Amino acid sequence: MDTQTADLAPVPPESPPFILYKSGEDFASALTNLVTWVHGLLLPVYGREVSSKAPWCTRWWDHMEAVGQLYGLWMAWQELTGAEAPLTGPAAFHRDYLTPVMMSLRDPSGPFAGCKPGQHRAKEPPPSE
Protein backbone atom coordinates (compact mmCIF):
# COMPACT_ATOMS: atom_id res chain seq x y z
CA MET A 1 0.00 0.00 0.00
CA ASP A 2 1.45 3.36 -0.93
CA THR A 3 1.34 6.33 1.42
CA GLN A 4 -1.23 8.12 -0.70
CA THR A 5 -3.66 5.19 -0.34
CA ALA A 6 -2.93 4.92 3.40
CA ASP A 7 -3.87 8.59 3.83
CA LEU A 8 -7.28 7.85 2.31
CA ALA A 9 -8.06 4.93 4.62
CA PRO A 10 -11.12 5.59 6.76
CA VAL A 11 -10.34 6.74 10.26
CA PRO A 12 -12.28 4.78 12.88
CA PRO A 13 -14.62 7.04 14.82
CA GLU A 14 -13.31 8.04 18.21
CA SER A 15 -15.23 7.00 21.25
CA PRO A 16 -17.14 10.03 22.51
CA PRO A 17 -15.48 11.50 25.59
CA PHE A 18 -18.60 11.76 27.77
CA ILE A 19 -19.68 8.55 29.48
CA LEU A 20 -23.41 8.87 28.73
CA TYR A 21 -22.62 8.58 25.01
CA LYS A 22 -20.65 5.37 25.49
CA SER A 23 -21.96 1.82 25.41
CA GLY A 24 -20.75 -1.72 25.89
CA GLU A 25 -17.07 -2.13 26.69
CA ASP A 26 -16.39 1.59 26.24
CA PHE A 27 -18.99 2.40 28.92
CA ALA A 28 -17.71 -0.35 31.25
CA SER A 29 -14.11 0.85 30.92
CA ALA A 30 -15.10 4.49 31.51
CA LEU A 31 -17.16 3.49 34.54
CA THR A 32 -14.25 1.48 35.96
CA ASN A 33 -12.00 4.53 35.64
CA LEU A 34 -14.64 6.71 37.27
CA VAL A 35 -15.14 4.28 40.19
CA THR A 36 -11.37 4.26 40.75
CA TRP A 37 -11.30 8.08 40.92
CA VAL A 38 -14.44 8.42 43.05
CA HIS A 39 -13.36 5.78 45.58
CA GLY A 40 -9.64 6.62 45.48
CA LEU A 41 -9.76 10.42 45.60
CA LEU A 42 -13.16 12.07 45.61
CA LEU A 43 -14.78 10.32 48.55
CA PRO A 44 -11.68 10.06 50.78
CA VAL A 45 -10.86 13.76 50.29
CA TYR A 46 -14.21 15.43 49.64
CA GLY A 47 -16.82 13.00 50.96
CA ARG A 48 -18.74 14.42 53.90
CA GLU A 49 -21.01 12.84 56.47
CA VAL A 50 -24.17 11.27 55.12
CA SER A 51 -27.41 12.58 56.56
CA SER A 52 -31.00 13.12 55.50
CA LYS A 53 -29.94 16.64 54.45
CA ALA A 54 -26.94 15.33 52.51
CA PRO A 55 -27.68 11.83 51.20
CA TRP A 56 -25.24 9.59 49.38
CA CYS A 57 -25.89 6.22 47.81
CA THR A 58 -23.30 3.49 48.28
CA ARG A 59 -24.37 2.27 44.83
CA TRP A 60 -24.04 5.70 43.18
CA TRP A 61 -23.13 4.02 39.86
CA ASP A 62 -26.74 2.78 39.64
CA HIS A 63 -27.91 6.40 39.32
CA MET A 64 -27.19 7.58 35.75
CA GLU A 65 -27.58 11.22 36.77
CA ALA A 66 -24.83 10.74 39.35
CA VAL A 67 -22.65 8.89 36.83
CA GLY A 68 -23.04 11.76 34.37
CA GLN A 69 -22.32 14.46 36.92
CA LEU A 70 -19.38 12.62 38.48
CA TYR A 71 -17.87 11.82 35.10
CA GLY A 72 -18.07 15.48 34.13
CA LEU A 73 -16.44 16.32 37.46
CA TRP A 74 -13.68 13.80 36.78
CA MET A 75 -13.10 15.28 33.32
CA ALA A 76 -12.80 18.76 34.88
CA TRP A 77 -10.41 17.36 37.52
CA GLN A 78 -8.15 15.96 34.82
CA GLU A 79 -8.13 19.19 32.83
CA LEU A 80 -7.71 21.56 35.76
CA THR A 81 -5.24 19.67 37.95
CA GLY A 82 -3.02 17.90 35.41
CA ALA A 83 0.53 18.82 34.46
CA GLU A 84 -0.65 21.27 31.79
CA ALA A 85 -3.20 23.00 34.06
CA PRO A 86 -2.78 26.65 34.95
CA LEU A 87 -1.77 27.44 38.52
CA THR A 88 -5.33 28.61 39.19
CA GLY A 89 -6.76 25.33 37.86
CA PRO A 90 -7.32 23.64 41.24
CA ALA A 91 -9.07 26.73 42.62
CA ALA A 92 -11.30 26.88 39.53
CA PHE A 93 -12.04 23.16 39.89
CA HIS A 94 -13.22 23.63 43.47
CA ARG A 95 -15.24 26.77 42.80
CA ASP A 96 -16.75 26.01 39.40
CA TYR A 97 -17.16 22.22 39.45
CA LEU A 98 -16.67 20.40 42.75
CA THR A 99 -18.91 22.52 44.94
CA PRO A 100 -21.86 22.78 42.53
CA VAL A 101 -21.76 19.08 41.58
CA MET A 102 -21.51 17.84 45.14
CA MET A 103 -24.30 20.20 46.24
CA SER A 104 -26.49 18.89 43.42
CA LEU A 105 -25.76 15.24 44.13
CA ARG A 106 -26.10 15.58 47.90
CA ASP A 107 -29.28 17.69 47.76
CA PRO A 108 -32.16 16.07 49.68
CA SER A 109 -34.20 16.07 46.48
CA GLY A 110 -31.27 15.01 44.27
CA PRO A 111 -30.56 11.64 42.68
CA PHE A 112 -29.99 9.92 46.04
CA ALA A 113 -33.18 11.23 47.65
CA GLY A 114 -34.74 7.79 48.11
CA CYS A 115 -31.55 6.11 49.31
CA LYS A 116 -30.58 5.54 52.92
CA PRO A 117 -27.17 4.49 54.27
CA GLY A 118 -26.65 0.95 53.03
CA GLN A 119 -29.97 0.92 51.19
CA HIS A 120 -30.20 1.79 47.49
CA ARG A 121 -33.54 2.75 45.97
CA ALA A 122 -33.88 3.27 42.23
CA LYS A 123 -35.14 6.70 41.30
CA GLU A 124 -38.56 6.86 39.72
CA PRO A 125 -38.41 9.07 36.62
CA PRO A 126 -41.13 11.67 36.35
CA PRO A 127 -44.04 10.69 34.11
CA SER A 128 -44.13 12.01 30.57
CA GLU A 129 -46.65 11.91 27.77
PDB file of C-alpha atoms in Angstrom:
ATOM      1  CA  MET A   1       0.000   0.000   0.000  1.00  0.00           C
ATOM      2  CA  ASP A   2       1.454   3.360  -0.933  1.00  0.00           C
ATOM      3  CA  THR A   3       1.345   6.331   1.425  1.00  0.00           C
ATOM      4  CA  GLN A   4      -1.229   8.119  -0.699  1.00  0.00           C
ATOM      5  CA  THR A   5      -3.657   5.192  -0.343  1.00  0.00           C
ATOM      6  CA  ALA A   6      -2.928   4.924   3.397  1.00  0.00           C
ATOM      7  CA  ASP A   7      -3.869   8.587   3.826  1.00  0.00           C
ATOM      8  CA  LEU A   8      -7.284   7.852   2.314  1.00  0.00           C
ATOM      9  CA  ALA A   9      -8.061   4.934   4.618  1.00  0.00           C
ATOM     10  CA  PRO A  10     -11.121   5.592   6.762  1.00  0.00           C
ATOM     11  CA  VAL A  11     -10.342   6.743  10.259  1.00  0.00           C
ATOM     12  CA  PRO A  12     -12.279   4.784  12.878  1.00  0.00           C
ATOM     13  CA  PRO A  13     -14.616   7.039  14.819  1.00  0.00           C
ATOM     14  CA  GLU A  14     -13.313   8.039  18.209  1.00  0.00           C
ATOM     15  CA  SER A  15     -15.232   6.998  21.255  1.00  0.00           C
ATOM     16  CA  PRO A  16     -17.142  10.027  22.509  1.00  0.00           C
ATOM     17  CA  PRO A  17     -15.484  11.497  25.585  1.00  0.00           C
ATOM     18  CA  PHE A  18     -18.597  11.763  27.771  1.00  0.00           C
ATOM     19  CA  ILE A  19     -19.681   8.546  29.478  1.00  0.00           C
ATOM     20  CA  LEU A  20     -23.409   8.867  28.735  1.00  0.00           C
ATOM     21  CA  TYR A  21     -22.622   8.577  25.013  1.00  0.00           C
ATOM     22  CA  LYS A  22     -20.646   5.366  25.495  1.00  0.00           C
ATOM     23  CA  SER A  23     -21.961   1.825  25.415  1.00  0.00           C
ATOM     24  CA  GLY A  24     -20.752  -1.724  25.886  1.00  0.00           C
ATOM     25  CA  GLU A  25     -17.072  -2.134  26.688  1.00  0.00           C
ATOM     26  CA  ASP A  26     -16.391   1.593  26.241  1.00  0.00           C
ATOM     27  CA  PHE A  27     -18.985   2.396  28.915  1.00  0.00           C
ATOM     28  CA  ALA A  28     -17.710  -0.353  31.248  1.00  0.00           C
ATOM     29  CA  SER A  29     -14.111   0.850  30.916  1.00  0.00           C
ATOM     30  CA  ALA A  30     -15.101   4.490  31.508  1.00  0.00           C
ATOM     31  CA  LEU A  31     -17.164   3.490  34.545  1.00  0.00           C
ATOM     32  CA  THR A  32     -14.249   1.478  35.963  1.00  0.00           C
ATOM     33  CA  ASN A  33     -11.997   4.535  35.637  1.00  0.00           C
ATOM     34  CA  LEU A  34     -14.641   6.708  37.271  1.00  0.00           C
ATOM     35  CA  VAL A  35     -15.138   4.284  40.185  1.00  0.00           C
ATOM     36  CA  THR A  36     -11.371   4.265  40.750  1.00  0.00           C
ATOM     37  CA  TRP A  37     -11.302   8.077  40.924  1.00  0.00           C
ATOM     38  CA  VAL A  38     -14.442   8.420  43.049  1.00  0.00           C
ATOM     39  CA  HIS A  39     -13.358   5.779  45.577  1.00  0.00           C
ATOM     40  CA  GLY A  40      -9.640   6.621  45.485  1.00  0.00           C
ATOM     41  CA  LEU A  41      -9.758  10.417  45.598  1.00  0.00           C
ATOM     42  CA  LEU A  42     -13.159  12.071  45.607  1.00  0.00           C
ATOM     43  CA  LEU A  43     -14.778  10.319  48.555  1.00  0.00           C
ATOM     44  CA  PRO A  44     -11.680  10.060  50.776  1.00  0.00           C
ATOM     45  CA  VAL A  45     -10.863  13.756  50.290  1.00  0.00           C
ATOM     46  CA  TYR A  46     -14.213  15.435  49.644  1.00  0.00           C
ATOM     47  CA  GLY A  47     -16.815  12.998  50.963  1.00  0.00           C
ATOM     48  CA  ARG A  48     -18.736  14.421  53.900  1.00  0.00           C
ATOM     49  CA  GLU A  49     -21.008  12.836  56.472  1.00  0.00           C
ATOM     50  CA  VAL A  50     -24.167  11.269  55.119  1.00  0.00           C
ATOM     51  CA  SER A  51     -27.413  12.584  56.556  1.00  0.00           C
ATOM     52  CA  SER A  52     -31.000  13.121  55.499  1.00  0.00           C
ATOM     53  CA  LYS A  53     -29.935  16.639  54.448  1.00  0.00           C
ATOM     54  CA  ALA A  54     -26.935  15.334  52.506  1.00  0.00           C
ATOM     55  CA  PRO A  55     -27.683  11.833  51.198  1.00  0.00           C
ATOM     56  CA  TRP A  56     -25.240   9.589  49.377  1.00  0.00           C
ATOM     57  CA  CYS A  57     -25.892   6.219  47.808  1.00  0.00           C
ATOM     58  CA  THR A  58     -23.295   3.494  48.276  1.00  0.00           C
ATOM     59  CA  ARG A  59     -24.373   2.268  44.830  1.00  0.00           C
ATOM     60  CA  TRP A  60     -24.043   5.696  43.184  1.00  0.00           C
ATOM     61  CA  TRP A  61     -23.129   4.025  39.856  1.00  0.00           C
ATOM     62  CA  ASP A  62     -26.739   2.779  39.636  1.00  0.00           C
ATOM     63  CA  HIS A  63     -27.915   6.400  39.316  1.00  0.00           C
ATOM     64  CA  MET A  64     -27.193   7.578  35.754  1.00  0.00           C
ATOM     65  CA  GLU A  65     -27.585  11.221  36.775  1.00  0.00           C
ATOM     66  CA  ALA A  66     -24.831  10.738  39.350  1.00  0.00           C
ATOM     67  CA  VAL A  67     -22.654   8.891  36.829  1.00  0.00           C
ATOM     68  CA  GLY A  68     -23.036  11.759  34.367  1.00  0.00           C
ATOM     69  CA  GLN A  69     -22.319  14.459  36.923  1.00  0.00           C
ATOM     70  CA  LEU A  70     -19.381  12.615  38.479  1.00  0.00           C
ATOM     71  CA  TYR A  71     -17.868  11.817  35.104  1.00  0.00           C
ATOM     72  CA  GLY A  72     -18.072  15.479  34.132  1.00  0.00           C
ATOM     73  CA  LEU A  73     -16.437  16.324  37.458  1.00  0.00           C
ATOM     74  CA  TRP A  74     -13.679  13.796  36.782  1.00  0.00           C
ATOM     75  CA  MET A  75     -13.100  15.285  33.318  1.00  0.00           C
ATOM     76  CA  ALA A  76     -12.800  18.761  34.879  1.00  0.00           C
ATOM     77  CA  TRP A  77     -10.410  17.356  37.524  1.00  0.00           C
ATOM     78  CA  GLN A  78      -8.148  15.961  34.818  1.00  0.00           C
ATOM     79  CA  GLU A  79      -8.131  19.189  32.834  1.00  0.00           C
ATOM     80  CA  LEU A  80      -7.707  21.561  35.756  1.00  0.00           C
ATOM     81  CA  THR A  81      -5.243  19.668  37.950  1.00  0.00           C
ATOM     82  CA  GLY A  82      -3.024  17.905  35.413  1.00  0.00           C
ATOM     83  CA  ALA A  83       0.527  18.815  34.462  1.00  0.00           C
ATOM     84  CA  GLU A  84      -0.650  21.268  31.794  1.00  0.00           C
ATOM     85  CA  ALA A  85      -3.197  22.996  34.056  1.00  0.00           C
ATOM     86  CA  PRO A  86      -2.783  26.652  34.948  1.00  0.00           C
ATOM     87  CA  LEU A  87      -1.767  27.439  38.518  1.00  0.00           C
ATOM     88  CA  THR A  88      -5.328  28.608  39.185  1.00  0.00           C
ATOM     89  CA  GLY A  89      -6.762  25.330  37.859  1.00  0.00           C
ATOM     90  CA  PRO A  90      -7.323  23.642  41.235  1.00  0.00           C
ATOM     91  CA  ALA A  91      -9.074  26.730  42.620  1.00  0.00           C
ATOM     92  CA  ALA A  92     -11.303  26.884  39.534  1.00  0.00           C
ATOM     93  CA  PHE A  93     -12.045  23.163  39.885  1.00  0.00           C
ATOM     94  CA  HIS A  94     -13.221  23.626  43.471  1.00  0.00           C
ATOM     95  CA  ARG A  95     -15.239  26.774  42.796  1.00  0.00           C
ATOM     96  CA  ASP A  96     -16.747  26.007  39.399  1.00  0.00           C
ATOM     97  CA  TYR A  97     -17.156  22.225  39.446  1.00  0.00           C
ATOM     98  CA  LEU A  98     -16.668  20.398  42.748  1.00  0.00           C
ATOM     99  CA  THR A  99     -18.914  22.516  44.944  1.00  0.00           C
ATOM    100  CA  PRO A 100     -21.864  22.776  42.528  1.00  0.00           C
ATOM    101  CA  VAL A 101     -21.762  19.081  41.575  1.00  0.00           C
ATOM    102  CA  MET A 102     -21.507  17.841  45.140  1.00  0.00           C
ATOM    103  CA  MET A 103     -24.299  20.197  46.244  1.00  0.00           C
ATOM    104  CA  SER A 104     -26.492  18.895  43.422  1.00  0.00           C
ATOM    105  CA  LEU A 105     -25.765  15.236  44.131  1.00  0.00           C
ATOM    106  CA  ARG A 106     -26.103  15.582  47.901  1.00  0.00           C
ATOM    107  CA  ASP A 107     -29.276  17.691  47.763  1.00  0.00           C
ATOM    108  CA  PRO A 108     -32.157  16.069  49.685  1.00  0.00           C
ATOM    109  CA  SER A 109     -34.203  16.070  46.481  1.00  0.00           C
ATOM    110  CA  GLY A 110     -31.268  15.015  44.267  1.00  0.00           C
ATOM    111  CA  PRO A 111     -30.558  11.640  42.678  1.00  0.00           C
ATOM    112  CA  PHE A 112     -29.989   9.917  46.043  1.00  0.00           C
ATOM    113  CA  ALA A 113     -33.183  11.230  47.650  1.00  0.00           C
ATOM    114  CA  GLY A 114     -34.736   7.787  48.107  1.00  0.00           C
ATOM    115  CA  CYS A 115     -31.551   6.112  49.307  1.00  0.00           C
ATOM    116  CA  LYS A 116     -30.579   5.543  52.919  1.00  0.00           C
ATOM    117  CA  PRO A 117     -27.172   4.493  54.274  1.00  0.00           C
ATOM    118  CA  GLY A 118     -26.652   0.955  53.033  1.00  0.00           C
ATOM    119  CA  GLN A 119     -29.973   0.916  51.187  1.00  0.00           C
ATOM    120  CA  HIS A 120     -30.199   1.793  47.489  1.00  0.00           C
ATOM    121  CA  ARG A 121     -33.544   2.750  45.969  1.00  0.00           C
ATOM    122  CA  ALA A 122     -33.879   3.269  42.232  1.00  0.00           C
ATOM    123  CA  LYS A 123     -35.137   6.699  41.295  1.00  0.00           C
ATOM    124  CA  GLU A 124     -38.559   6.861  39.717  1.00  0.00           C
ATOM    125  CA  PRO A 125     -38.409   9.073  36.624  1.00  0.00           C
ATOM    126  CA  PRO A 126     -41.134  11.675  36.346  1.00  0.00           C
ATOM    127  CA  PRO A 127     -44.040  10.690  34.107  1.00  0.00           C
ATOM    128  CA  SER A 128     -44.132  12.013  30.571  1.00  0.00           C
ATOM    129  CA  GLU A 129     -46.651  11.914  27.771  1.00  0.00           C
TER     130      GLU A 129
END
